[in-house]
Amino acid sequence: MSKSRRRIACVGEAMIELSLGAEGGAARVGYAGDTLNTAIYLRRGLPGDHAVDFVSVVGCDPLSDRMLGFIATEGVGTAHIRQHESRVPGLYAITTDAAGERSFTYWRDNSAARTLFSGDGGADFAALQTFDLVYYSAITLAILSDTARTAFFGWIDAYRAGGGEIAFDSNYRPRLWKDRATAREAVETAWRKCDLAFPSVDDEIALFGDFDGAAVLRRIEGYGCDFGALKRGGEGPLPIGVHPVELPLFRRADKVVDTTAAGDSFVGGFLAAYAQGRTIGEALLSGHNCAARVIAHPGAIVPLAVWNTDNR
Ligand code: ADP
């Protein structure tokens, strides 16, 4: 009998996003974070008999409540999002200069999500235990303490030994790490402990200094990864591992408005096909098509109403 992949957890940090307009004007509030973006697009791509949960920590403040409401509106489960009694979510502001160039300012060093997996008696992974597949990223790893990160890797070993599947995306953000060597060590360990790998060429080159995409692929496969996708922007993805299937053609998107969340939505589309038992070729195309729809719109999350009427 084939494996069930009906219950999927996406684990990480979601932040409050403030989009600032002209000086003195009102700011628009949104909610985003790499693994939350993936959870939302994954949910949109799956039938109702699958469950997608976001696993994280927020606060007990009014904005945390709104964030939880937003996540629930998307049909993503919130039962495993803990509410910290004193901390609040991280926040970032997007400002746009006269030339249209965007800048990001962050307040996230002490966010509620930094307490992910911390229980009264040490690291606690009970929230993840009931899922068939757990997806996380290097941003998830970066917000954990060294001790929690080591404990998480230990939990992953036991979870996989018990039949659970792990999907990982390296989303390398240098400012979240103490130094590059620490990031490198953690990300390499994560590649060695995953069932589905979603590296992107740019992140891997920035972190490991590979010569090109082919070198990234060789290194990732050398860790033992044999399933997933190497994301290469408009070039289209390459499969990880050797698969006896014909690959589809990946067309460049004809409309690119904003590439924010291209990688996150790619993984959402890929996992939606994978969880329904499709081939790797179909999963790659599903990811590619999902990302192409997202980059045709501004922002990480295309509003649900727009998504549902945008019939590509
Ligand atoms: P990341 O955001 O993780 O760096 P990429 O920029 O590689 O990821 O984009 C992820 C995926 O989105 C790509 O593998 C591709 O499928 C799709 N994508 C990105 N840019 C384009 C584009 N211009 N045309 C078509 N697809 C694109």
Coordinates of C-alpha atoms and ligand atoms in Angstrom, one line a residue:
M1 CA 0.0 0.0 0.0
S2 CA 1.3 3.5 -0.8
K3 CA 2.2 5.9 1.9
S4 CA -0.4 8.3 3.2
R5 CA 0.5 12.0 2.9
R6 CA -2.8 13.4 4.0
R7 CA -1.6 15.3 7.0
I8 CA 1.1 17.9 6.3
A9 CA 2.7 20.4 8.7
C10 CA 4.6 23.5 7.6
V11 CA 6.8 24.7 10.4
G12 CA 8.3 28.1 10.9
E13 CA 7.8 31.8 11.6
A14 CA 5.1 34.1 10.3
M15 CA 5.4 37.8 10.6
I16 CA 3.3 40.9 10.5
E17 CA 4.0 42.7 7.2
L18 CA 3.5 46.5 7.0
S19 CA 3.4 47.9 3.5
L20 CA 4.1 51.6 3.9
G21 CA 2.7 54.0 1.3
A22 CA 3.6 57.7 1.0
E23 CA 4.9 59.6 4.0
G24 CA 2.0 60.3 6.4
G25 CA -0.3 57.8 4.6
A26 CA -1.8 54.6 6.1
A27 CA 0.2 51.3 6.1
R28 CA -1.4 48.1 4.9
V29 CA -1.1 45.1 7.2
G30 CA -0.5 41.6 6.0
Y31 CA 0.9 38.3 7.3
A32 CA 3.7 36.4 5.7
G33 CA 6.6 34.0 6.2
D34 CA 8.2 31.5 3.9
T35 CA 6.7 28.3 5.4
L36 CA 3.3 30.0 5.9
N37 CA 3.3 31.0 2.2
T38 CA 4.0 27.4 1.3
A39 CA 1.2 26.1 3.6
I40 CA -1.3 28.5 1.9
Y41 CA -0.4 27.5 -1.7
L42 CA -0.3 23.8 -0.7
R43 CA -3.7 24.1 0.9
R44 CA -5.1 25.8 -2.2
G45 CA -3.7 22.9 -4.4
L46 CA -5.2 20.0 -2.3
P47 CA -8.6 18.5 -2.1
G48 CA -10.5 18.7 1.2
D49 CA -9.6 15.3 2.5
H50 CA -6.0 16.5 3.1
A51 CA -5.1 18.6 6.1
V52 CA -2.4 21.3 6.0
D53 CA -1.3 22.9 9.3
F54 CA 1.0 25.7 10.1
V55 CA 3.0 25.0 13.2
S56 CA 4.5 28.1 15.0
V57 CA 4.3 30.4 18.0
V58 CA 2.5 33.8 18.0
G59 CA 1.4 36.0 20.9
C60 CA -1.8 36.7 22.7
D61 CA -2.0 40.3 21.3
P62 CA -4.7 41.6 18.9
L63 CA -2.4 41.3 15.8
S64 CA -1.6 37.7 16.7
D65 CA -5.4 37.0 16.8
R66 CA -5.8 38.6 13.4
M67 CA -2.9 36.5 12.0
L68 CA -4.6 33.4 13.3
G69 CA -7.8 34.5 11.7
F70 CA -6.1 35.1 8.4
I71 CA -4.4 31.6 8.5
A72 CA -7.8 29.9 9.3
T73 CA -9.5 31.8 6.5
E74 CA -7.1 30.1 4.1
G75 CA -8.2 26.7 5.4
V76 CA -4.8 26.1 7.0
G77 CA -5.0 24.4 10.5
T78 CA -4.0 26.6 13.5
A79 CA -4.5 24.0 16.3
H80 CA -0.7 23.6 16.7
I81 CA 0.1 27.3 16.7
R82 CA 1.0 28.1 20.4
Q83 CA 0.3 31.5 21.9
H84 CA 3.1 32.8 24.0
E85 CA 1.9 34.7 27.0
S86 CA 4.3 37.7 26.8
R87 CA 6.1 37.7 23.4
V88 CA 4.6 39.0 20.1
P89 CA 5.1 38.1 16.5
G90 CA 8.0 39.5 14.4
L91 CA 7.3 42.4 12.2
Y92 CA 8.7 43.9 9.0
A93 CA 8.0 47.0 7.0
I94 CA 8.3 47.4 3.3
T95 CA 9.1 50.8 2.0
T96 CA 9.4 51.8 -1.6
D97 CA 11.7 54.6 -2.8
A98 CA 11.0 57.1 -5.6
A99 CA 12.7 54.7 -8.1
G100 CA 10.3 51.9 -7.1
E101 CA 13.1 50.0 -5.2
R102 CA 11.8 48.2 -2.1
S103 CA 13.6 48.0 1.3
F104 CA 12.7 45.7 4.2
T105 CA 13.2 46.6 7.9
Y106 CA 12.8 43.9 10.4
W107 CA 11.9 43.6 14.1
R108 CA 12.1 39.9 14.8
D109 CA 15.0 39.2 17.1
N110 CA 12.7 38.5 20.1
S111 CA 9.7 37.2 18.3
A112 CA 7.3 34.6 19.8
A113 CA 8.4 32.2 17.1
R114 CA 11.9 32.1 18.6
T115 CA 10.4 29.9 21.3
L116 CA 9.3 27.2 18.8
F117 CA 9.7 23.7 20.3
S118 CA 10.5 25.0 23.8
G119 CA 8.5 23.2 26.4
D120 CA 8.6 23.2 30.1
G121 CA 10.9 20.2 30.3
G122 CA 13.1 21.1 27.3
A123 CA 12.5 20.7 23.6
D124 CA 9.0 19.5 22.7
F125 CA 8.1 18.1 19.3
A126 CA 4.7 16.7 20.2
A127 CA 2.9 19.1 17.9
L128 CA 4.6 17.5 14.9
Q129 CA 4.2 13.9 15.8
T130 CA 0.7 13.3 14.2
F131 CA 1.7 14.5 10.7
D132 CA 2.7 12.3 7.7
L133 CA 5.0 14.9 6.3
V134 CA 6.8 17.9 7.9
Y135 CA 8.1 20.8 5.8
Y136 CA 10.5 23.4 7.2
S137 CA 13.2 25.7 5.9
A138 CA 16.6 27.1 7.0
I139 CA 14.7 30.2 8.3
T140 CA 13.0 27.8 10.7
L141 CA 16.5 26.4 11.7
A142 CA 17.9 30.0 12.1
I143 CA 15.3 31.1 14.6
L144 CA 16.0 28.1 16.9
S145 CA 18.6 28.1 19.6
D146 CA 21.6 25.8 19.1
T147 CA 20.2 23.4 21.6
A148 CA 16.7 23.4 20.1
R149 CA 18.2 22.9 16.6
T150 CA 20.3 19.9 17.7
A151 CA 17.2 18.4 19.4
F152 CA 15.1 19.0 16.3
F153 CA 17.6 17.1 14.2
G154 CA 17.5 14.2 16.7
W155 CA 13.7 14.3 16.5
I156 CA 13.8 14.2 12.7
D157 CA 15.9 10.9 12.8
A158 CA 13.3 9.2 15.0
Y159 CA 10.4 10.6 13.0
R160 CA 11.9 9.3 9.7
A161 CA 12.7 6.0 11.2
G162 CA 9.0 5.7 12.1
G163 CA 8.0 6.4 8.5
G164 CA 7.5 10.2 8.6
E165 CA 8.7 12.3 5.7
I166 CA 10.7 15.5 5.8
A167 CA 10.8 18.2 3.2
F168 CA 13.4 21.0 3.4
D169 CA 14.1 24.3 1.6
S170 CA 17.3 26.2 2.3
N171 CA 16.0 29.7 2.1
Y172 CA 19.3 31.2 3.2
R173 CA 19.0 34.6 5.0
P174 CA 22.6 35.6 6.1
R175 CA 21.4 38.2 8.7
L176 CA 19.5 35.5 10.7
W177 CA 22.7 33.5 11.3
K178 CA 25.6 34.1 13.7
D179 CA 28.0 33.4 10.8
R180 CA 28.1 31.5 7.5
A181 CA 29.9 28.5 8.9
T182 CA 27.1 27.9 11.4
A183 CA 24.5 28.2 8.6
R184 CA 26.5 25.9 6.4
E185 CA 26.8 23.2 9.0
A186 CA 23.1 23.4 9.9
V187 CA 21.9 23.4 6.2
E188 CA 24.2 20.5 5.2
T189 CA 22.8 18.5 8.2
A190 CA 19.3 19.3 7.0
W191 CA 20.0 18.1 3.5
R192 CA 21.3 14.9 4.8
K193 CA 18.1 14.3 6.8
C194 CA 15.4 15.0 4.3
D195 CA 13.2 13.0 2.0
L196 CA 12.3 15.9 -0.3
A197 CA 14.9 18.6 -1.0
F198 CA 14.1 22.0 -2.5
P199 CA 17.3 23.9 -2.9
S200 CA 17.5 27.0 -5.1
V201 CA 20.6 27.7 -7.1
D202 CA 21.1 31.2 -5.7
D203 CA 20.8 30.3 -2.1
E204 CA 23.1 27.3 -2.4
I205 CA 25.8 29.3 -4.3
A206 CA 25.6 32.1 -1.7
L207 CA 26.0 29.6 1.2
F208 CA 28.3 26.9 -0.2
G209 CA 30.1 28.7 -3.0
D210 CA 29.2 26.1 -5.7
F211 CA 30.4 27.0 -9.2
D212 CA 27.0 26.6 -10.9
G213 CA 23.6 24.8 -10.8
A214 CA 25.1 21.5 -11.9
A215 CA 27.6 21.6 -9.0
V216 CA 24.8 22.4 -6.6
L217 CA 22.8 19.4 -7.9
R218 CA 25.9 17.1 -7.6
R219 CA 26.6 18.2 -4.0
I220 CA 22.9 17.8 -2.9
E221 CA 22.7 14.4 -4.5
G222 CA 26.0 13.5 -2.9
Y223 CA 24.4 14.0 0.5
G224 CA 22.0 11.2 -0.4
C225 CA 19.0 13.3 -1.5
D226 CA 17.1 11.5 -4.3
F227 CA 13.8 13.4 -4.6
G228 CA 12.7 17.0 -4.9
A229 CA 13.6 20.0 -7.1
L230 CA 16.5 22.3 -7.8
K231 CA 14.8 25.7 -8.3
R232 CA 16.4 27.8 -11.0
G233 CA 14.1 30.9 -11.4
G234 CA 12.8 31.4 -14.9
E235 CA 15.0 28.5 -16.2
G236 CA 12.6 26.0 -14.7
P237 CA 13.3 23.4 -12.1
L238 CA 15.4 20.2 -12.4
P239 CA 14.5 17.0 -10.6
I240 CA 16.7 15.8 -7.8
G241 CA 17.6 12.1 -8.2
V242 CA 17.3 9.8 -11.2
H243 CA 13.7 9.2 -12.3
P244 CA 12.6 7.2 -15.3
V245 CA 10.0 9.7 -16.4
E246 CA 9.7 12.1 -19.3
L247 CA 10.0 15.7 -18.0
P248 CA 7.5 18.4 -19.2
L249 CA 8.6 21.6 -20.7
F250 CA 8.8 24.5 -18.2
R251 CA 7.8 27.7 -19.9
R252 CA 9.1 31.1 -18.7
A253 CA 6.3 33.2 -17.2
D254 CA 5.2 35.8 -19.6
K255 CA 4.1 38.1 -16.8
V256 CA 6.5 38.8 -13.9
V257 CA 5.3 41.5 -11.5
D258 CA 6.9 40.5 -8.2
T259 CA 9.0 37.4 -7.6
T260 CA 8.4 37.4 -3.8
A261 CA 7.4 33.9 -2.7
A262 CA 8.3 32.2 -6.0
G263 CA 10.2 29.5 -4.2
D264 CA 7.7 29.1 -1.4
S265 CA 4.8 28.8 -3.9
F266 CA 6.8 26.4 -6.0
V267 CA 7.2 24.1 -3.0
G268 CA 3.4 24.4 -2.3
G269 CA 2.5 23.4 -5.8
F270 CA 5.0 20.6 -5.8
L271 CA 3.9 19.1 -2.5
A272 CA 0.2 19.3 -3.5
A273 CA 0.9 17.1 -6.5
Y274 CA 3.3 14.8 -4.5
A275 CA 0.8 14.3 -1.6
Q276 CA -1.8 13.1 -4.2
G277 CA 0.6 10.5 -5.5
R278 CA 1.6 12.2 -8.8
T279 CA 4.9 11.6 -10.6
I280 CA 7.9 13.8 -10.1
G281 CA 7.4 15.3 -13.5
E282 CA 3.8 16.3 -12.6
A283 CA 4.9 17.6 -9.3
L284 CA 7.6 19.8 -10.9
L285 CA 5.1 21.2 -13.3
S286 CA 2.6 21.8 -10.6
G287 CA 5.2 23.7 -8.6
H288 CA 6.3 25.7 -11.7
N289 CA 2.8 26.6 -12.7
C290 CA 1.9 27.6 -9.1
A291 CA 4.9 29.9 -8.9
A292 CA 4.2 31.4 -12.3
R293 CA 0.7 32.4 -11.1
V294 CA 2.1 34.0 -7.9
I295 CA 4.8 36.1 -9.6
A296 CA 2.2 37.6 -11.9
H297 CA 0.8 39.4 -8.9
P298 CA 2.3 41.7 -6.3
G299 CA 3.1 40.4 -2.8
A300 CA 3.6 36.9 -1.4
I301 CA 0.0 35.9 -1.1
V302 CA -2.4 36.3 -4.1
P303 CA -5.8 37.1 -2.4
L304 CA -8.0 34.0 -2.4
A305 CA -10.7 35.7 -4.4
V306 CA -8.2 36.7 -7.2
W307 CA -6.7 33.2 -7.1
N308 CA -10.1 31.5 -7.5
T309 CA -11.1 33.7 -10.5
D310 CA -7.6 33.7 -12.1
N311 CA -8.3 30.5 -14.2
R312 CA -5.0 29.5 -15.7
Ligands
ADP1 P1 13.6 31.0 -4.7 O1 12.5 32.0 -4.5 O2 13.6 29.9 -3.7 O3 15.0 31.5 -5.0 P2 13.3 30.7 -7.6 O4 13.5 32.1 -7.8 O5 14.3 29.7 -8.2 O6 13.2 30.3 -6.1 O7 11.9 30.4 -8.1 C1 11.2 29.2 -7.8 C2 10.5 28.6 -9.0 O8 9.5 29.6 -9.4 C3 11.4 28.3 -10.1 O9 11.9 27.0 -10.0 C4 10.4 28.3 -11.3 O10 9.6 27.1 -11.4 C5 9.4 29.4 -10.9 N1 9.8 30.7 -11.5 C6 10.6 31.7 -10.9 N2 10.8 32.7 -11.8 C7 10.1 32.3 -12.9 C8 9.9 32.9 -14.2 N3 10.4 34.1 -14.6 N4 9.1 32.2 -15.1 C9 8.6 31.0 -14.8 N5 8.8 30.4 -13.6 C10 9.5 31.1 -12.7

